[in-house]
């Protein structure tokens, strides 16, 4: 299960520099991408930009604490797997954490041995429950390999098309906003023409009905039932 981390991304947030650096160094051996933030505000910005699969965050941090940051994320995203770490297990925090749909609550200092089983649990939640997503009959997106198949034949996508589709599929229960797509696919440099062109080409490869536009809000992927 741990090998699936190789295609996953993690955002680690902690205001203690040494802990943050050590965690990033350790996780980089296992993960495709590891992003680091020193407070909740920076963490929120990196989340919006990179849409990581897993977030590991301290609670007590300057500017914006971990729970407040998670609440902002959970307003739109119920699926990203989140692990909380903190020096003190407090009843108030535990009660708040339960409401936020967290994977685990770990007490500092967090060892590599204690973190790996939690990451395995995240991988199970991300991939084993549903490793493929059926957009239409015989049109399937493989979440693990990040590949699209039509009648079991791979459909070639550009890097941006794949990023766009992957974000929609991972958030298929909601509308993905234009701003999110702009940050994730174009790093904030998107033009309206570029997005329209990408969607047009993606619909050509999928079908017109596969990618739904919610006027003034964003896009949502169709799920075959």
PDB file of N, CA and C in Angstrom, residues 87-136:
ATOM      1  N   UNK A  87       1.281  19.063  20.066  1.00  0.00           N
ATOM      2  CA  UNK A  87       2.045  18.729  21.269  1.00  0.00           C
ATOM      3  C   UNK A  87       1.125  18.332  22.416  1.00  0.00           C
ATOM      4  N   UNK A  88      -0.120  18.810  22.394  1.00  0.00           N
ATOM      5  CA  UNK A  88      -1.032  18.550  23.503  1.00  0.00           C
ATOM      6  C   UNK A  88      -2.377  18.050  22.996  1.00  0.00           C
ATOM      7  N   UNK A  89      -2.839  16.945  23.550  1.00  0.00           N
ATOM      8  CA  UNK A  89      -4.153  16.415  23.204  1.00  0.00           C
ATOM      9  C   UNK A  89      -5.174  17.069  24.121  1.00  0.00           C
ATOM     10  N   UNK A  90      -5.937  17.998  23.598  1.00  0.00           N
ATOM     11  CA  UNK A  90      -6.926  18.710  24.410  1.00  0.00           C
ATOM     12  C   UNK A  90      -8.337  18.331  23.974  1.00  0.00           C
ATOM     13  N   UNK A  91      -9.218  18.182  24.959  1.00  0.00           N
ATOM     14  CA  UNK A  91     -10.589  17.758  24.684  1.00  0.00           C
ATOM     15  C   UNK A  91     -11.277  18.681  23.689  1.00  0.00           C
ATOM     16  N   UNK A  92     -11.058  19.979  23.837  1.00  0.00           N
ATOM     17  CA  UNK A  92     -11.693  20.950  22.927  1.00  0.00           C
ATOM     18  C   UNK A  92     -11.276  20.691  21.483  1.00  0.00           C
ATOM     19  N   UNK A  93      -9.978  20.458  21.294  1.00  0.00           N
ATOM     20  CA  UNK A  93      -9.472  20.188  19.947  1.00  0.00           C
ATOM     21  C   UNK A  93      -9.999  18.871  19.409  1.00  0.00           C
ATOM     22  N   UNK A  94     -10.073  17.858  20.287  1.00  0.00           N
ATOM     23  CA  UNK A  94     -10.575  16.562  19.862  1.00  0.00           C
ATOM     24  C   UNK A  94     -12.010  16.672  19.362  1.00  0.00           C
ATOM     25  N   UNK A  95     -12.837  17.422  20.086  1.00  0.00           N
ATOM     26  CA  UNK A  95     -14.245  17.593  19.706  1.00  0.00           C
ATOM     27  C   UNK A  95     -14.343  18.303  18.355  1.00  0.00           C
ATOM     28  N   UNK A  96     -13.546  19.333  18.163  1.00  0.00           N
ATOM     29  CA  UNK A  96     -13.563  20.057  16.886  1.00  0.00           C
ATOM     30  C   UNK A  96     -13.061  19.177  15.749  1.00  0.00           C
ATOM     31  N   UNK A  97     -12.014  18.397  16.045  1.00  0.00           N
ATOM     32  CA  UNK A  97     -11.399  17.562  15.021  1.00  0.00           C
ATOM     33  C   UNK A  97     -12.359  16.508  14.498  1.00  0.00           C
ATOM     34  N   UNK A  98     -13.180  15.948  15.371  1.00  0.00           N
ATOM     35  CA  UNK A  98     -14.142  14.913  14.974  1.00  0.00           C
ATOM     36  C   UNK A  98     -15.067  15.432  13.873  1.00  0.00           C
ATOM     37  N   UNK A  99     -15.460  16.696  13.974  1.00  0.00           N
ATOM     38  CA  UNK A  99     -16.396  17.283  13.018  1.00  0.00           C
ATOM     39  C   UNK A  99     -15.760  17.541  11.653  1.00  0.00           C
ATOM     40  N   UNK A 100     -14.438  17.496  11.586  1.00  0.00           N
ATOM     41  CA  UNK A 100     -13.747  17.899  10.362  1.00  0.00           C
ATOM     42  C   UNK A 100     -13.344  16.723   9.473  1.00  0.00           C
ATOM     43  N   UNK A 101     -13.754  15.517   9.846  1.00  0.00           N
ATOM     44  CA  UNK A 101     -13.497  14.352   9.002  1.00  0.00           C
ATOM     45  C   UNK A 101     -12.024  14.058   8.827  1.00  0.00           C
ATOM     46  N   UNK A 102     -11.295  13.971   9.940  1.00  0.00           N
ATOM     47  CA  UNK A 102      -9.866  13.732   9.885  1.00  0.00           C
ATOM     48  C   UNK A 102      -9.551  12.240   9.864  1.00  0.00           C
ATOM     49  N   UNK A 103      -8.391  11.904   9.336  1.00  0.00           N
ATOM     50  CA  UNK A 103      -7.938  10.515   9.326  1.00  0.00           C
ATOM     51  C   UNK A 103      -7.391  10.125  10.689  1.00  0.00           C
ATOM     52  N   UNK A 104      -6.596  11.011  11.288  1.00  0.00           N
ATOM     53  CA  UNK A 104      -5.930  10.671  12.550  1.00  0.00           C
ATOM     54  C   UNK A 104      -5.501  11.923  13.292  1.00  0.00           C
ATOM     55  N   UNK A 105      -5.361  11.776  14.597  1.00  0.00           N
ATOM     56  CA  UNK A 105      -4.912  12.839  15.480  1.00  0.00           C
ATOM     57  C   UNK A 105      -3.667  12.310  16.186  1.00  0.00           C
ATOM     58  N   UNK A 106      -2.470  12.824  15.863  1.00  0.00           N
ATOM     59  CA  UNK A 106      -1.221  12.314  16.413  1.00  0.00           C
ATOM     60  C   UNK A 106      -0.582  13.311  17.367  1.00  0.00           C
ATOM     61  N   UNK A 107       0.023  12.784  18.428  1.00  0.00           N
ATOM     62  CA  UNK A 107       0.676  13.649  19.410  1.00  0.00           C
ATOM     63  C   UNK A 107       2.166  13.745  19.124  1.00  0.00           C
ATOM     64  N   UNK A 108       2.694  14.967  19.205  1.00  0.00           N
ATOM     65  CA  UNK A 108       4.128  15.187  19.034  1.00  0.00           C
ATOM     66  C   UNK A 108       4.906  14.597  20.214  1.00  0.00           C
ATOM     67  N   UNK A 109       6.137  14.167  19.998  1.00  0.00           N
ATOM     68  CA  UNK A 109       6.841  14.089  18.706  1.00  0.00           C
ATOM     69  C   UNK A 109       6.339  12.901  17.893  1.00  0.00           C
ATOM     70  N   UNK A 110       6.164  13.125  16.591  1.00  0.00           N
ATOM     71  CA  UNK A 110       5.664  12.073  15.708  1.00  0.00           C
ATOM     72  C   UNK A 110       6.853  11.354  15.072  1.00  0.00           C
ATOM     73  N   UNK A 111       6.955  10.064  15.322  1.00  0.00           N
ATOM     74  CA  UNK A 111       8.057   9.286  14.750  1.00  0.00           C
ATOM     75  C   UNK A 111       7.688   8.797  13.354  1.00  0.00           C
ATOM     76  N   UNK A 112       8.699   8.448  12.590  1.00  0.00           N
ATOM     77  CA  UNK A 112       8.464   7.901  11.258  1.00  0.00           C
ATOM     78  C   UNK A 112       7.682   6.601  11.352  1.00  0.00           C
ATOM     79  N   UNK A 113       7.963   5.815  12.384  1.00  0.00           N
ATOM     80  CA  UNK A 113       7.287   4.528  12.570  1.00  0.00           C
ATOM     81  C   UNK A 113       5.790   4.726  12.823  1.00  0.00           C
ATOM     82  N   UNK A 114       5.427   5.762  13.573  1.00  0.00           N
ATOM     83  CA  UNK A 114       4.011   6.001  13.864  1.00  0.00           C
ATOM     84  C   UNK A 114       3.284   6.664  12.704  1.00  0.00           C
ATOM     85  N   UNK A 115       4.033   7.385  11.851  1.00  0.00           N
ATOM     86  CA  UNK A 115       3.402   8.103  10.739  1.00  0.00           C
ATOM     87  C   UNK A 115       3.075   7.182   9.564  1.00  0.00           C
ATOM     88  N   UNK A 116       3.938   6.219   9.279  1.00  0.00           N
ATOM     89  CA  UNK A 116       3.741   5.359   8.109  1.00  0.00           C
ATOM     90  C   UNK A 116       2.410   4.598   8.120  1.00  0.00           C
ATOM     91  N   UNK A 117       1.985   4.007   9.256  1.00  0.00           N
ATOM     92  CA  UNK A 117       0.679   3.321   9.237  1.00  0.00           C
ATOM     93  C   UNK A 117      -0.490   4.259   8.929  1.00  0.00           C
ATOM     94  N   UNK A 118      -0.365   5.522   9.366  1.00  0.00           N
ATOM     95  CA  UNK A 118      -1.432   6.493   9.092  1.00  0.00           C
ATOM     96  C   UNK A 118      -1.447   6.846   7.603  1.00  0.00           C
ATOM     97  N   UNK A 119      -0.269   6.953   7.009  1.00  0.00           N
ATOM     98  CA  UNK A 119      -0.189   7.211   5.568  1.00  0.00           C
ATOM     99  C   UNK A 119      -0.767   6.032   4.782  1.00  0.00           C
ATOM    100  N   UNK A 120      -0.545   4.819   5.254  1.00  0.00           N
ATOM    101  CA  UNK A 120      -1.135   3.636   4.616  1.00  0.00           C
ATOM    102  C   UNK A 120      -2.654   3.708   4.678  1.00  0.00           C
ATOM    103  N   UNK A 121      -3.179   4.176   5.810  1.00  0.00           N
ATOM    104  CA  UNK A 121      -4.626   4.333   5.945  1.00  0.00           C
ATOM    105  C   UNK A 121      -5.148   5.368   4.949  1.00  0.00           C
ATOM    106  N   UNK A 122      -4.404   6.434   4.778  1.00  0.00           N
ATOM    107  CA  UNK A 122      -4.781   7.449   3.788  1.00  0.00           C
ATOM    108  C   UNK A 122      -4.824   6.850   2.385  1.00  0.00           C
ATOM    109  N   UNK A 123      -3.823   6.044   2.062  1.00  0.00           N
ATOM    110  CA  UNK A 123      -3.776   5.401   0.747  1.00  0.00           C
ATOM    111  C   UNK A 123      -4.979   4.484   0.535  1.00  0.00           C
ATOM    112  N   UNK A 124      -5.361   3.784   1.595  1.00  0.00           N
ATOM    113  CA  UNK A 124      -6.547   2.922   1.507  1.00  0.00           C
ATOM    114  C   UNK A 124      -7.792   3.760   1.218  1.00  0.00           C
ATOM    115  N   UNK A 125      -7.921   4.874   1.921  1.00  0.00           N
ATOM    116  CA  UNK A 125      -9.068   5.758   1.722  1.00  0.00           C
ATOM    117  C   UNK A 125      -9.074   6.353   0.312  1.00  0.00           C
ATOM    118  N   UNK A 126      -7.894   6.679  -0.185  1.00  0.00           N
ATOM    119  CA  UNK A 126      -7.789   7.334  -1.494  1.00  0.00           C
ATOM    120  C   UNK A 126      -7.985   6.374  -2.663  1.00  0.00           C
ATOM    121  N   UNK A 127      -7.415   5.175  -2.564  1.00  0.00           N
ATOM    122  CA  UNK A 127      -7.341   4.312  -3.742  1.00  0.00           C
ATOM    123  C   UNK A 127      -8.123   3.006  -3.646  1.00  0.00           C
ATOM    124  N   UNK A 128      -8.091   2.339  -2.505  1.00  0.00           N
ATOM    125  CA  UNK A 128      -8.690   1.007  -2.464  1.00  0.00           C
ATOM    126  C   UNK A 128     -10.208   1.021  -2.517  1.00  0.00           C
ATOM    127  N   UNK A 129     -10.809   2.042  -1.959  1.00  0.00           N
ATOM    128  CA  UNK A 129     -12.267   2.100  -1.988  1.00  0.00           C
ATOM    129  C   UNK A 129     -12.785   2.260  -3.409  1.00  0.00           C
ATOM    130  N   UNK A 130     -12.067   3.007  -4.196  1.00  0.00           N
ATOM    131  CA  UNK A 130     -12.468   3.185  -5.592  1.00  0.00           C
ATOM    132  C   UNK A 130     -11.252   3.615  -6.396  1.00  0.00           C
ATOM    133  N   UNK A 131     -10.611   2.658  -7.057  1.00  0.00           N
ATOM    134  CA  UNK A 131      -9.380   2.964  -7.786  1.00  0.00           C
ATOM    135  C   UNK A 131      -9.648   3.441  -9.207  1.00  0.00           C
ATOM    136  N   UNK A 132     -10.900   3.309  -9.667  1.00  0.00           N
ATOM    137  CA  UNK A 132     -11.243   3.788 -11.005  1.00  0.00           C
ATOM    138  C   UNK A 132     -12.577   4.529 -10.966  1.00  0.00           C
ATOM    139  N   UNK A 133     -12.739   5.437 -11.905  1.00  0.00           N
ATOM    140  CA  UNK A 133     -13.938   6.275 -11.967  1.00  0.00           C
ATOM    141  C   UNK A 133     -14.527   6.164 -13.372  1.00  0.00           C
ATOM    142  N   UNK A 134     -15.775   5.720 -13.464  1.00  0.00           N
ATOM    143  CA  UNK A 134     -16.420   5.540 -14.767  1.00  0.00           C
ATOM    144  C   UNK A 134     -17.161   6.817 -15.149  1.00  0.00           C
ATOM    145  N   UNK A 135     -16.666   7.470 -16.169  1.00  0.00           N
ATOM    146  CA  UNK A 135     -17.256   8.723 -16.632  1.00  0.00           C
ATOM    147  C   UNK A 135     -18.489   8.449 -17.485  1.00  0.00           C
ATOM    148  N   UNK A 136     -18.341   7.525 -18.401  1.00  0.00           N
ATOM    149  CA  UNK A 136     -19.447   7.041 -19.218  1.00  0.00           C
ATOM    150  C   UNK A 136     -19.214   5.551 -19.461  1.00  0.00           C
TER     151      UNK A 136
END
